[in-house]
mmCIF file of C-alpha atoms in Angstrom:
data_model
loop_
_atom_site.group_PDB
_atom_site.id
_atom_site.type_symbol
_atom_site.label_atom_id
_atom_site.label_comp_id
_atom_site.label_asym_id
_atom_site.label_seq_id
_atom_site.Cartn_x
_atom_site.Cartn_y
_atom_site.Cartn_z
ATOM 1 C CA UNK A 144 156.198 124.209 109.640
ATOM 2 C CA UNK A 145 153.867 127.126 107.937
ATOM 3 C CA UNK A 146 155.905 128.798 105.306
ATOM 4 C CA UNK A 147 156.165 133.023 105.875
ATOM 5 C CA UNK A 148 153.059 133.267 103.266
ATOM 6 C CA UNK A 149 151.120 130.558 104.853
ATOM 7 C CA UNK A 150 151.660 132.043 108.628
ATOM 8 C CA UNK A 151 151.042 135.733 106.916
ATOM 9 C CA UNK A 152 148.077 134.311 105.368
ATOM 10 C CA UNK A 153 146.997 132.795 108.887
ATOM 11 C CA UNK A 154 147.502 136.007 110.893
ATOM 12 C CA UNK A 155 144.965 137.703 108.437
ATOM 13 C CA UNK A 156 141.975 135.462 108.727
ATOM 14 C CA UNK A 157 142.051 135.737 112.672
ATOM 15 C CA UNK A 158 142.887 139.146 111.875
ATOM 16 C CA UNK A 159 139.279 139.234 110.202
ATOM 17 C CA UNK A 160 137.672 137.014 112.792
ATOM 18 C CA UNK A 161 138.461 138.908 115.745
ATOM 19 C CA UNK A 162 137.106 142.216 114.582
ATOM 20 C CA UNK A 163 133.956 140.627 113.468
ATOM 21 C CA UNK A 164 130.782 141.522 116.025
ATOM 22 C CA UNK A 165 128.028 139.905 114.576
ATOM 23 C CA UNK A 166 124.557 141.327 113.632
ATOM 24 C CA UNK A 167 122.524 141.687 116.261
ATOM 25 C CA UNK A 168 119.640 143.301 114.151
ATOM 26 C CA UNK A 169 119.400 139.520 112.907
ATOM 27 C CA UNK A 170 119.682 137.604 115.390
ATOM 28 C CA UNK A 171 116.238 139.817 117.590
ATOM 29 C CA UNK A 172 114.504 139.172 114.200
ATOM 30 C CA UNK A 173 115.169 135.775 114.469
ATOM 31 C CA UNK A 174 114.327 135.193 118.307
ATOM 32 C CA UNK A 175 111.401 136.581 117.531
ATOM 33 C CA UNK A 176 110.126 135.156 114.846
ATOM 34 C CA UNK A 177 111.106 131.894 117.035
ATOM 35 C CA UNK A 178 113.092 129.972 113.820
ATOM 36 C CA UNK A 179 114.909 130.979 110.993
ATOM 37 C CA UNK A 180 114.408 132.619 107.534
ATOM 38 C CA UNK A 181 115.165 131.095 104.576
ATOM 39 C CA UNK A 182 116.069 132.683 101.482
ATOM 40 C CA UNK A 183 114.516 133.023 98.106
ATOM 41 C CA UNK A 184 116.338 129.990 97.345
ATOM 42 C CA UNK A 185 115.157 128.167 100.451
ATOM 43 C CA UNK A 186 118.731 128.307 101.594
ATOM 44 C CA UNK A 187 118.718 129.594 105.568
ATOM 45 C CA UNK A 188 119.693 133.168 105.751
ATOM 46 C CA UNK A 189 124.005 133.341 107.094
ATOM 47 C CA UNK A 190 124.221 136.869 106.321
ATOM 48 C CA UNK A 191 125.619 137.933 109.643
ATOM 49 C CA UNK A 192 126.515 134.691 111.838
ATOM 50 C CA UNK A 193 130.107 134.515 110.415
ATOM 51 C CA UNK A 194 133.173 136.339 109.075
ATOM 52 C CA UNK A 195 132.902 136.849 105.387
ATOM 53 C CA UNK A 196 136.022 135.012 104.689
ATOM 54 C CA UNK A 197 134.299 132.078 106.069
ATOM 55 C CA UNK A 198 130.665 132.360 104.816
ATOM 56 C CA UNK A 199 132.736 132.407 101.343
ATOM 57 C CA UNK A 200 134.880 129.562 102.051
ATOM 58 C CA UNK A 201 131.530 127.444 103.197
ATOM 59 C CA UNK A 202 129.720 128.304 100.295
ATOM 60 C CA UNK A 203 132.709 127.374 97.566
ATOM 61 C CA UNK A 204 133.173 123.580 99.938
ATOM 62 C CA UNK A 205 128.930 123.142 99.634
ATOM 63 C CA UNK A 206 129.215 123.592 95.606
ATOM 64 C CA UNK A 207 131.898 121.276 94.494
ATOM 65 C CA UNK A 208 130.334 119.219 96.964
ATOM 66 C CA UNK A 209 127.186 119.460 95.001
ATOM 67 C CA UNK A 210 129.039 118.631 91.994
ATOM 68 C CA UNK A 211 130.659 115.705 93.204
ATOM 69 C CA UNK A 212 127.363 114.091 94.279
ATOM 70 C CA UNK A 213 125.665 114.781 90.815
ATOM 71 C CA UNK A 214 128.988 113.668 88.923
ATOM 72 C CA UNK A 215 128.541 110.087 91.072
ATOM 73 C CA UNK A 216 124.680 109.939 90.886
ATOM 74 C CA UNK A 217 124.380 111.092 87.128
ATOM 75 C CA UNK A 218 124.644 107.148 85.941
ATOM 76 C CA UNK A 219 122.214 106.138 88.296
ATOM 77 C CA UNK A 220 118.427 105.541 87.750
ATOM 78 C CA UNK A 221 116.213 106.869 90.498
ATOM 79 C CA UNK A 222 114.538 103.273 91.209
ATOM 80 C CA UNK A 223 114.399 101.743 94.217
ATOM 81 C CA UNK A 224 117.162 99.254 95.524
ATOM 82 C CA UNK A 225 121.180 99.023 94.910
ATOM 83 C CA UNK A 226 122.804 99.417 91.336
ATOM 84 C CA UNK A 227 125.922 99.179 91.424
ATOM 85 C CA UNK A 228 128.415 97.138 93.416
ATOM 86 C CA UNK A 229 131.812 99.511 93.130
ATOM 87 C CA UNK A 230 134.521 96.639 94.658
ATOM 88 C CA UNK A 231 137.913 97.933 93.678
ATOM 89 C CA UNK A 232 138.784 99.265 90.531
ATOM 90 C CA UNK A 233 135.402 97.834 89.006
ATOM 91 C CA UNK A 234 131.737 98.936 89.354
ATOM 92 C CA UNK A 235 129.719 96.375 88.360
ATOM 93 C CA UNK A 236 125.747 96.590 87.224
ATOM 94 C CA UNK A 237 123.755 93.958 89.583
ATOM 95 C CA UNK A 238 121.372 91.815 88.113
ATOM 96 C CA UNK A 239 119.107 90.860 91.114
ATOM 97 C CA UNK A 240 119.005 92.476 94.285
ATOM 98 C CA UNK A 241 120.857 91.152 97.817
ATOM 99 C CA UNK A 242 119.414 91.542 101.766
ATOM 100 C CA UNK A 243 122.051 93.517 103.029
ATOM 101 C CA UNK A 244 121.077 94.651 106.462
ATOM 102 C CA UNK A 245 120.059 98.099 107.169
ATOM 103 C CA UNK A 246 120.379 101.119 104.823
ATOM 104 C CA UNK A 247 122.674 99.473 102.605
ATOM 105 C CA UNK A 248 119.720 97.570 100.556
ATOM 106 C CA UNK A 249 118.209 100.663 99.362
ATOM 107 C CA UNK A 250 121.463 102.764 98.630
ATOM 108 C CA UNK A 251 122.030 102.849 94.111
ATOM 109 C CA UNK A 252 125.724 102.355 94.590
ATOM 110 C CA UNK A 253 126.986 100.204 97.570
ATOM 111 C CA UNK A 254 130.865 100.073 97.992
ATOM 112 C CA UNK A 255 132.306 96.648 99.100
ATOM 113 C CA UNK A 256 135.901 96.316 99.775
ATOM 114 C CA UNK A 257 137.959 93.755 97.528
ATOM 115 C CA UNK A 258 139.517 91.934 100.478
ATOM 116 C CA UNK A 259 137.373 91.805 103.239
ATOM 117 C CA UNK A 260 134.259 92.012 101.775
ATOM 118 C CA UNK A 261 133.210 94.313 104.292
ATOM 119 C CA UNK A 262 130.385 97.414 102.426
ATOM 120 C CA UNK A 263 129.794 100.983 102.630
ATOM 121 C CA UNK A 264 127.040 103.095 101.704
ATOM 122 C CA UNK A 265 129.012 106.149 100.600
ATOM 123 C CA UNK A 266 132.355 106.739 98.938
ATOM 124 C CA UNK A 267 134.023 108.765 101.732
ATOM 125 C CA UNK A 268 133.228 105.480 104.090
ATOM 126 C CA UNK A 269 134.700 102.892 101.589
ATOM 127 C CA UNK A 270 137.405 105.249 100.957
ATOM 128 C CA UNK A 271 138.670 105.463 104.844
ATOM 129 C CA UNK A 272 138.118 102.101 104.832
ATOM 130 C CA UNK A 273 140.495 100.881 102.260
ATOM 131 C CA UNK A 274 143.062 103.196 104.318
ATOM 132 C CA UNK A 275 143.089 101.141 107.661
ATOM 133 C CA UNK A 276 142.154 97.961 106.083
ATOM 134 C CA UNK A 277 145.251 95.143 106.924
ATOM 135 C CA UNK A 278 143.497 92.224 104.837
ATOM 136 C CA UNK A 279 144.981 91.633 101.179
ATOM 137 C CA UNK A 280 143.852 88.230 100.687
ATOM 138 C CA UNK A 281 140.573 85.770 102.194
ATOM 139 C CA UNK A 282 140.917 84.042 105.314
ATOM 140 C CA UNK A 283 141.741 80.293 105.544
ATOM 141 C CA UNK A 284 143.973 78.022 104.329
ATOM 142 C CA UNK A 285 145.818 78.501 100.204
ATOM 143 C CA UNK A 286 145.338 74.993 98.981
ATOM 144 C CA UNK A 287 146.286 75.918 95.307
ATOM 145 C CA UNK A 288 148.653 78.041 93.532
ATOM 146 C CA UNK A 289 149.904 78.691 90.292
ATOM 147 C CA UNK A 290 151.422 81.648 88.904
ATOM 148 C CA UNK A 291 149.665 84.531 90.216
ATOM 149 C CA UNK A 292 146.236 82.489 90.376
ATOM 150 C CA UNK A 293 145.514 81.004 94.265
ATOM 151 C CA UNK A 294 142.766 78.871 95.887
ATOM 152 C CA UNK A 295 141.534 79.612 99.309
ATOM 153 C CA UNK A 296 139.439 76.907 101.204
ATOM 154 C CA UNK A 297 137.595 79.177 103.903
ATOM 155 C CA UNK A 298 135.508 77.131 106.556
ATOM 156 C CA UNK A 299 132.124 78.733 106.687
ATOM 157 C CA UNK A 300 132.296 78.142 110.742
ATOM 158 C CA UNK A 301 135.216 79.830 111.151
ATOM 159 C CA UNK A 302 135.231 82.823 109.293
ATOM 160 C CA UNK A 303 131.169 83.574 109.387
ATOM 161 C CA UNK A 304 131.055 86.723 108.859
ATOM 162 C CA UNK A 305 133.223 86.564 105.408
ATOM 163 C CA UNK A 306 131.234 84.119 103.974
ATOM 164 C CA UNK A 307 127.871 85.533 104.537
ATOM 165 C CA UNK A 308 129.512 88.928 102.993
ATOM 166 C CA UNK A 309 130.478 86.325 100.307
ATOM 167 C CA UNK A 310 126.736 85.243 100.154
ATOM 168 C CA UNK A 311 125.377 88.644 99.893
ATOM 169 C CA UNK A 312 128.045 89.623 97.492
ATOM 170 C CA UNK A 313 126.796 86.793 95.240
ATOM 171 C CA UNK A 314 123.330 87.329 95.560
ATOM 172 C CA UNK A 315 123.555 90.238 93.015
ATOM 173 C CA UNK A 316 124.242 87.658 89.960
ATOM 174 C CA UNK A 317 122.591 84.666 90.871
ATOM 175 C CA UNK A 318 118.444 84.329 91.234
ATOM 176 C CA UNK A 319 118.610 81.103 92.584
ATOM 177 C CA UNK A 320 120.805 81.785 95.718
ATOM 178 C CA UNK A 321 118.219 81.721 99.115
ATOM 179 C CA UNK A 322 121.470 81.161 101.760
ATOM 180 C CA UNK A 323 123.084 84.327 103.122
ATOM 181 C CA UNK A 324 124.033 83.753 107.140
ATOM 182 C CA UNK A 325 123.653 79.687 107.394
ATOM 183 C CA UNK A 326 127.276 79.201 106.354
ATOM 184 C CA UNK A 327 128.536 77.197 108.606
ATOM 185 C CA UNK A 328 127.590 73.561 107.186
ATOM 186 C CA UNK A 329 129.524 74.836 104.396
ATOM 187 C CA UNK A 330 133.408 75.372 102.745
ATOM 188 C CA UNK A 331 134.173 77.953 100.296
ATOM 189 C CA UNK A 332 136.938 77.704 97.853
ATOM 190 C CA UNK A 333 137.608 81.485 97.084
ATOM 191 C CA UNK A 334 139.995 81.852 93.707
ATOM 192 C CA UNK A 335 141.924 85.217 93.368
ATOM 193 C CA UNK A 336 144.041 86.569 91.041
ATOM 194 C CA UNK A 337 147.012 88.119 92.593
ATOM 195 C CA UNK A 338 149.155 91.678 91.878
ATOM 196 C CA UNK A 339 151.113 93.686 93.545
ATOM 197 C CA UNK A 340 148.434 95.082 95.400
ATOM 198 C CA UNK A 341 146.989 92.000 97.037
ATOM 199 C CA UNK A 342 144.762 89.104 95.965
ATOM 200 C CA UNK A 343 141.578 89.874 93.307
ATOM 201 C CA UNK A 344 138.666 87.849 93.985
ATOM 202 C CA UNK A 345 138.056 86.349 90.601
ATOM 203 C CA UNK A 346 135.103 84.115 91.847
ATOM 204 C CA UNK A 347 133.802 81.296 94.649
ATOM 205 C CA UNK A 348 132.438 77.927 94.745
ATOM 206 C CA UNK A 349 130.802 76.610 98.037
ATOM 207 C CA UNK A 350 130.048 72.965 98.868
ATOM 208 C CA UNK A 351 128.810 71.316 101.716
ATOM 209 C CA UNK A 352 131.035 69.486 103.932
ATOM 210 C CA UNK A 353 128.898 66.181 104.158
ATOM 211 C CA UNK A 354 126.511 65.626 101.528
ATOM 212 C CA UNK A 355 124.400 63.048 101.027
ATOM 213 C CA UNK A 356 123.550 63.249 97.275
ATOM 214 C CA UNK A 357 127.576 63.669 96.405
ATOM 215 C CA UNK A 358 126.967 67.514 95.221
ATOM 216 C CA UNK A 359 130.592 68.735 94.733
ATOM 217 C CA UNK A 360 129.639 72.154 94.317
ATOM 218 C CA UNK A 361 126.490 74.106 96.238
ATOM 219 C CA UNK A 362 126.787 77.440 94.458
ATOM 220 C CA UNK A 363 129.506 78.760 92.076
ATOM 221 C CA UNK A 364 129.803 82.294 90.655
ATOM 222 C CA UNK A 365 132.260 84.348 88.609
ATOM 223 C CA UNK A 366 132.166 87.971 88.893
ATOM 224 C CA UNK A 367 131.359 90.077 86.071
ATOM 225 C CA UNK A 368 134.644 91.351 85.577
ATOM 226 C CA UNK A 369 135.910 88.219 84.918
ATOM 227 C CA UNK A 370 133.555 86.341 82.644
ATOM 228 C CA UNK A 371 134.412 85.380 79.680
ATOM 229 C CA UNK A 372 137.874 85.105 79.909
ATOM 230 C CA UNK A 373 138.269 80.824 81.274
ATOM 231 C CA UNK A 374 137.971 81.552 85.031
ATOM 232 C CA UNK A 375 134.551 79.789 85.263
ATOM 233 C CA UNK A 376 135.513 76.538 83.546
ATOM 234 C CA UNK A 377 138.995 76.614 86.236
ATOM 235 C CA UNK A 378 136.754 77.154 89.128
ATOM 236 C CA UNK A 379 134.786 73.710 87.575
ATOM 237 C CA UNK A 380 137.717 71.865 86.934
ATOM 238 C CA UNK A 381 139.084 72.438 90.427
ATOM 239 C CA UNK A 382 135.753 71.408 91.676
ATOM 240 C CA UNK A 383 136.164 68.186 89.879
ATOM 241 C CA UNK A 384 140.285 68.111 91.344
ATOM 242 C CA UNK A 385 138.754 68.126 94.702
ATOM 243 C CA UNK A 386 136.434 65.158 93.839
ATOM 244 C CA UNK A 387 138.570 62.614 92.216
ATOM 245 C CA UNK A 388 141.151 63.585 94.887
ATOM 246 C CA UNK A 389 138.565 61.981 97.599
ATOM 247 C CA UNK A 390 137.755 59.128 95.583
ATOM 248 C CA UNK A 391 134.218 60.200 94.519
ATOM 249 C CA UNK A 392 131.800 61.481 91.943
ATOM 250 C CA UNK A 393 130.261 64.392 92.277
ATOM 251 C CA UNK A 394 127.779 66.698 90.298
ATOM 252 C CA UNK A 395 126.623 70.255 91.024
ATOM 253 C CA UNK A 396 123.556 70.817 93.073
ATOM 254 C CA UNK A 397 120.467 72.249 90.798
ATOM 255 C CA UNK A 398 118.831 74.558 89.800
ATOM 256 C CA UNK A 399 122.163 76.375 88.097
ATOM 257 C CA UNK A 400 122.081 78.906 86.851
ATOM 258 C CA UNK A 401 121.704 80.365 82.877
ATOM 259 C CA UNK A 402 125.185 80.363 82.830
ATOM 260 C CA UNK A 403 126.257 77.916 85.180
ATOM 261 C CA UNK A 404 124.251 75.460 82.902
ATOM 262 C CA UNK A 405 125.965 76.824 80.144
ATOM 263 C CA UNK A 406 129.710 76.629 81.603
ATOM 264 C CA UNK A 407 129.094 73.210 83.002
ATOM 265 C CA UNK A 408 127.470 71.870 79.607
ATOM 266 C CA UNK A 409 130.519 73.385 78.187
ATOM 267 C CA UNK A 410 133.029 71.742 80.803
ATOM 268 C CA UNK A 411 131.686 67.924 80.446
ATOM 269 C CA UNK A 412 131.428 68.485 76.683
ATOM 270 C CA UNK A 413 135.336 69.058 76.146
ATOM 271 C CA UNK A 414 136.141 66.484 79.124
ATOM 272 C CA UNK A 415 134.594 64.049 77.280
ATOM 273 C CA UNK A 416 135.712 64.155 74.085
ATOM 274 C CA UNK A 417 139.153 64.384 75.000
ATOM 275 C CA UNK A 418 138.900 61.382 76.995
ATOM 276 C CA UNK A 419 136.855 59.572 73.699
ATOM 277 C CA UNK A 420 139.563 61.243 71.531
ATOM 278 C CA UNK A 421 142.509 59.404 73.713
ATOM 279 C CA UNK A 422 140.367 56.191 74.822
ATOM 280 C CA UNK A 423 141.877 52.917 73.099
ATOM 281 C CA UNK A 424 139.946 49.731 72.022
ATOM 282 C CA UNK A 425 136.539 49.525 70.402
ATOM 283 C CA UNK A 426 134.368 49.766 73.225
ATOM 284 C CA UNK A 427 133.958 52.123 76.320
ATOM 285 C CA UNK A 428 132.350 51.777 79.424
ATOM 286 C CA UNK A 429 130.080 54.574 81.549
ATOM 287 C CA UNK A 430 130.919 53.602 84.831
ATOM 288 C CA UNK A 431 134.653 53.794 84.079
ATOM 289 C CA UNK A 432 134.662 56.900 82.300
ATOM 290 C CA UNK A 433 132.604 58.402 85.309
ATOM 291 C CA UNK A 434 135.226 56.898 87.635
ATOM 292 C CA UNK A 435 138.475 58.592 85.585
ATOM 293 C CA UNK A 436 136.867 61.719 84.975
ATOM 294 C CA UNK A 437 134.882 62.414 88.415
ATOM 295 C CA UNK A 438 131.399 63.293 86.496
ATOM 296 C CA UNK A 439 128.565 61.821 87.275
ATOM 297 C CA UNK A 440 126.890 58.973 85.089
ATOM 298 C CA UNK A 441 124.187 60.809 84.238
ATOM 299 C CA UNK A 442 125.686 64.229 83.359
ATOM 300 C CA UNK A 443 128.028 62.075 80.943
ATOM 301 C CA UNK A 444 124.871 60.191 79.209
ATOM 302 C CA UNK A 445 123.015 63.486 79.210
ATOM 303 C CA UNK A 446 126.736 65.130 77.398
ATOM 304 C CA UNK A 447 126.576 62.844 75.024
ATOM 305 C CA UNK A 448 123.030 62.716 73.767
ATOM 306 C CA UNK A 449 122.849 66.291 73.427
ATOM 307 C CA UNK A 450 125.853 66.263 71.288
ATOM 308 C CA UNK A 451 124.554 63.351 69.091
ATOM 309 C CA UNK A 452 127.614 61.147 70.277
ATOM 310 C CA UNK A 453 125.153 58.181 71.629
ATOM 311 C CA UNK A 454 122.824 55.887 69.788
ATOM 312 C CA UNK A 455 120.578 52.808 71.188
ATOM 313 C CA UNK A 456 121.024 50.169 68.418
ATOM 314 C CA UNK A 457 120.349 46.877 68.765
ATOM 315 C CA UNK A 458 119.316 46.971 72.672
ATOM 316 C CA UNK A 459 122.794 48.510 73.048
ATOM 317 C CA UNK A 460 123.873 52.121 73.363
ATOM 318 C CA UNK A 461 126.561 53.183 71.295
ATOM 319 C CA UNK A 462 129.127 56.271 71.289
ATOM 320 C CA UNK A 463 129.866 57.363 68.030
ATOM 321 C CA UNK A 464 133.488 59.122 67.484
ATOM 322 C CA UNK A 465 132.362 61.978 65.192
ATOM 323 C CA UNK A 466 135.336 62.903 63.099
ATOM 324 C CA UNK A 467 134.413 66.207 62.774
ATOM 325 C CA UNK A 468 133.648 66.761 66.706
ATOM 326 C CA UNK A 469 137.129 65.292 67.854
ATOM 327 C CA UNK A 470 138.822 67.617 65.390
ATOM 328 C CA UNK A 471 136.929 70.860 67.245
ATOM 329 C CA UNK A 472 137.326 69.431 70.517
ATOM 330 C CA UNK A 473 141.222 69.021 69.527
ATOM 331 C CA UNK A 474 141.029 72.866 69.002
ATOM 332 C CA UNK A 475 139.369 74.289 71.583
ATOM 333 C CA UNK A 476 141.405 71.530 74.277
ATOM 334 C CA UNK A 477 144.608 73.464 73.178
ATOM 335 C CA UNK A 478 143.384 76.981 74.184
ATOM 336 C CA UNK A 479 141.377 75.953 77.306
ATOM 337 C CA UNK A 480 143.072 76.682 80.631
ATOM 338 C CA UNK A 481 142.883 73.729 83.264
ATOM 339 C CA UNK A 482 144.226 73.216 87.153
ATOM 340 C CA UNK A 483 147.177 71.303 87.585
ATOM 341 C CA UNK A 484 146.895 68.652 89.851
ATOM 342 C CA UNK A 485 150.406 69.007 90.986
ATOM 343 C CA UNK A 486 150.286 72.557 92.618
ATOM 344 C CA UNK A 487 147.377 70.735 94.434
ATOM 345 C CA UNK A 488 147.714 71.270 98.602
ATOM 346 C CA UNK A 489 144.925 69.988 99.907
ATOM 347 C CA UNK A 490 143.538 66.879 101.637
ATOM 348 C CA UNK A 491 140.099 65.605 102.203
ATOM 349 C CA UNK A 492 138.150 67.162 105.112
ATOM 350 C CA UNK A 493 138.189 63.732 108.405
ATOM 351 C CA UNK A 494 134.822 62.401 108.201
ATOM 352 C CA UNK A 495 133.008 63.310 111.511
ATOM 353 C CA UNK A 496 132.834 60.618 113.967
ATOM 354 C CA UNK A 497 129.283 58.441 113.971
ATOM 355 C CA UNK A 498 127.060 59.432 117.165
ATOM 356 C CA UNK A 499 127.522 56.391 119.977
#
């Protein structure tokens, strides 16, 4: 209920209203001139078509509107095409630009929701949004968990419409990525980081769900936000889970990348010496060391001769344990973060039947 100066306050105002006639001196000069005057300003003449009260209260609304919209729009160049990507508490700068249907490809700050994926062209639309949204995590099935970080294995036929939002999303970070709304041949394993709130999209992988050239991962990208700090080499190493869990090897579909190159370089680097650094006996064979670690036989020979760790000597190719290598590799092994293969809940995708 109004409080006594609220309804007092109330009775005034329509008070105002209902005594107020109008100017019809304006409005004849205005039928006859057959549109309407403008100001000095250029702002249409209101003088007369409304109380005072409420001319006074429009007026006050339209300027800290106005300064709202500069406030947001200050940061943002004038060029053509989107940005920004505001998706939760972070607005990220995009690197490349993304197809998104309609308006929203030309817009300098596009607003995508952190759970759905769903975007918005405004702030006001993003904002009513996030009110009557019921999602807090991605669709499909959690086939890894640990702590507060999850895995989520979303089918690209059943949940379309996510995964090309996922596509576009993605588009903004990686020059190389040409599919946006053929998802369906495809899985996505979504990793999020999880609060109180809901579950954080840290970053994706897809990968096709038959593949003839054993590619393990399609397309993999870690969101700004989250760079630098270990999720890229997880989302790798869980690539690699999957693999060895189905009895394969697999290697990443090219072109990666500049930093994809540079995360997976990074990844088979410390695999490998840690395996050389625990591997007994003199000798050590390719094939095996493909077959234990998942990696493919030439990503391991190319590892190791950009490293200096291989030789050809005497019609043989040797590995040479660099003391000085193991010891960094020792190092770095103890800070890296890696999946654990026991909070693993997953099992491989039934072949599809042959055609008759």
């Amino acid at each position: 209920m109004p409080t006594i100066e609220q309804r007092a306050y109330q009775l005034k105002v329509k008070d105002m209203r209902s005594k107020w006639k109008g100017s019809q001196e304006l409005r004849e000069k205005l039928a006859a001139s057959g549109g309407e005057e403008t100001s000095e300003d250029r702002e249409p003449i209101l003088d007369g078509f409304a109380p005072d009260y409420d001319l006074r209260l429009f007026r006050e609304a339209q300027a800290l509107a106005a300064i709202k919209i500069e406030e947001e729009l200050g940061d943002i160049h004038t060029d053509k095409g989107t940005r920004f990507v505001v998706m939760g508490k972070y607005m990220m700068e995009v690197w490349y630009q993304s197809p998104y249907p309609g308006d929203a490809c030309r817009v300098p700050r596009l607003f995508v929701c952190e759970y759905c994926l769903n975007h918005h062209t405004s702030a006001t639309g993003a904002h009513r949004h996030r009110a009557k949204c019921v999602w807090r995590h991605p669709p499909g099935d959690e086939v890894y968990r640990k702590d507060n970080l999850s895995v989520w294995q979303v089918d690209g036929r059943k949940h379309k419409q996510y995964c090309q939002q996922l596509c576009l999303l993605a588009k903004f970070f990686l020059d190389h990525k040409t599919l946006y709304y053929d998802v369906e041949p495809f899985l996505f394993y979504v990793m999020t980081c999880a609060d109180e709130e809901g579950c954080h999209v840290v970053g994706y992988f897809s990968k096709e769900k038959n593949s003839f050239l054993n590619y393990n991962v399609s397309c993999i990208l870690t969101l700004p936000p989250y760079q630098r700090q270990g999720y890229g080499r997880l989302l790798i190493d869980f690539s690699y889970l999957l693999t060895k869990v189905e009895g394969k090897v697999g290697s990443p579909e090219t072109p990666l990348s500049d930093l994809g190159l540079i995360s997976y370089r990074s990844y088979w680097k410390e695999a490998l010496l840690r395996r050389l650094c625990s591997a007994p006996g003199p000798t050590l064979c390719i094939r095996d060391l493909s077959k234990d670690l998942a990696i493919a036989s030439s990503d391991i020979v190319s590892t190791l001769q950009e490293r200096g760790l291989m030789k050809y000597w005497k019609g043989k190719h040797i590995v040479l344990k660099k003391q000085e290598v193991l010891e960094e590799v020792s190092r770095r092994c103890e800070r890296a973060r890696c999946v654990e293969a026991s909070c693993l809940r997953w099992s491989p995708p039934a072949a599809p039947a042959p055609p008759r």
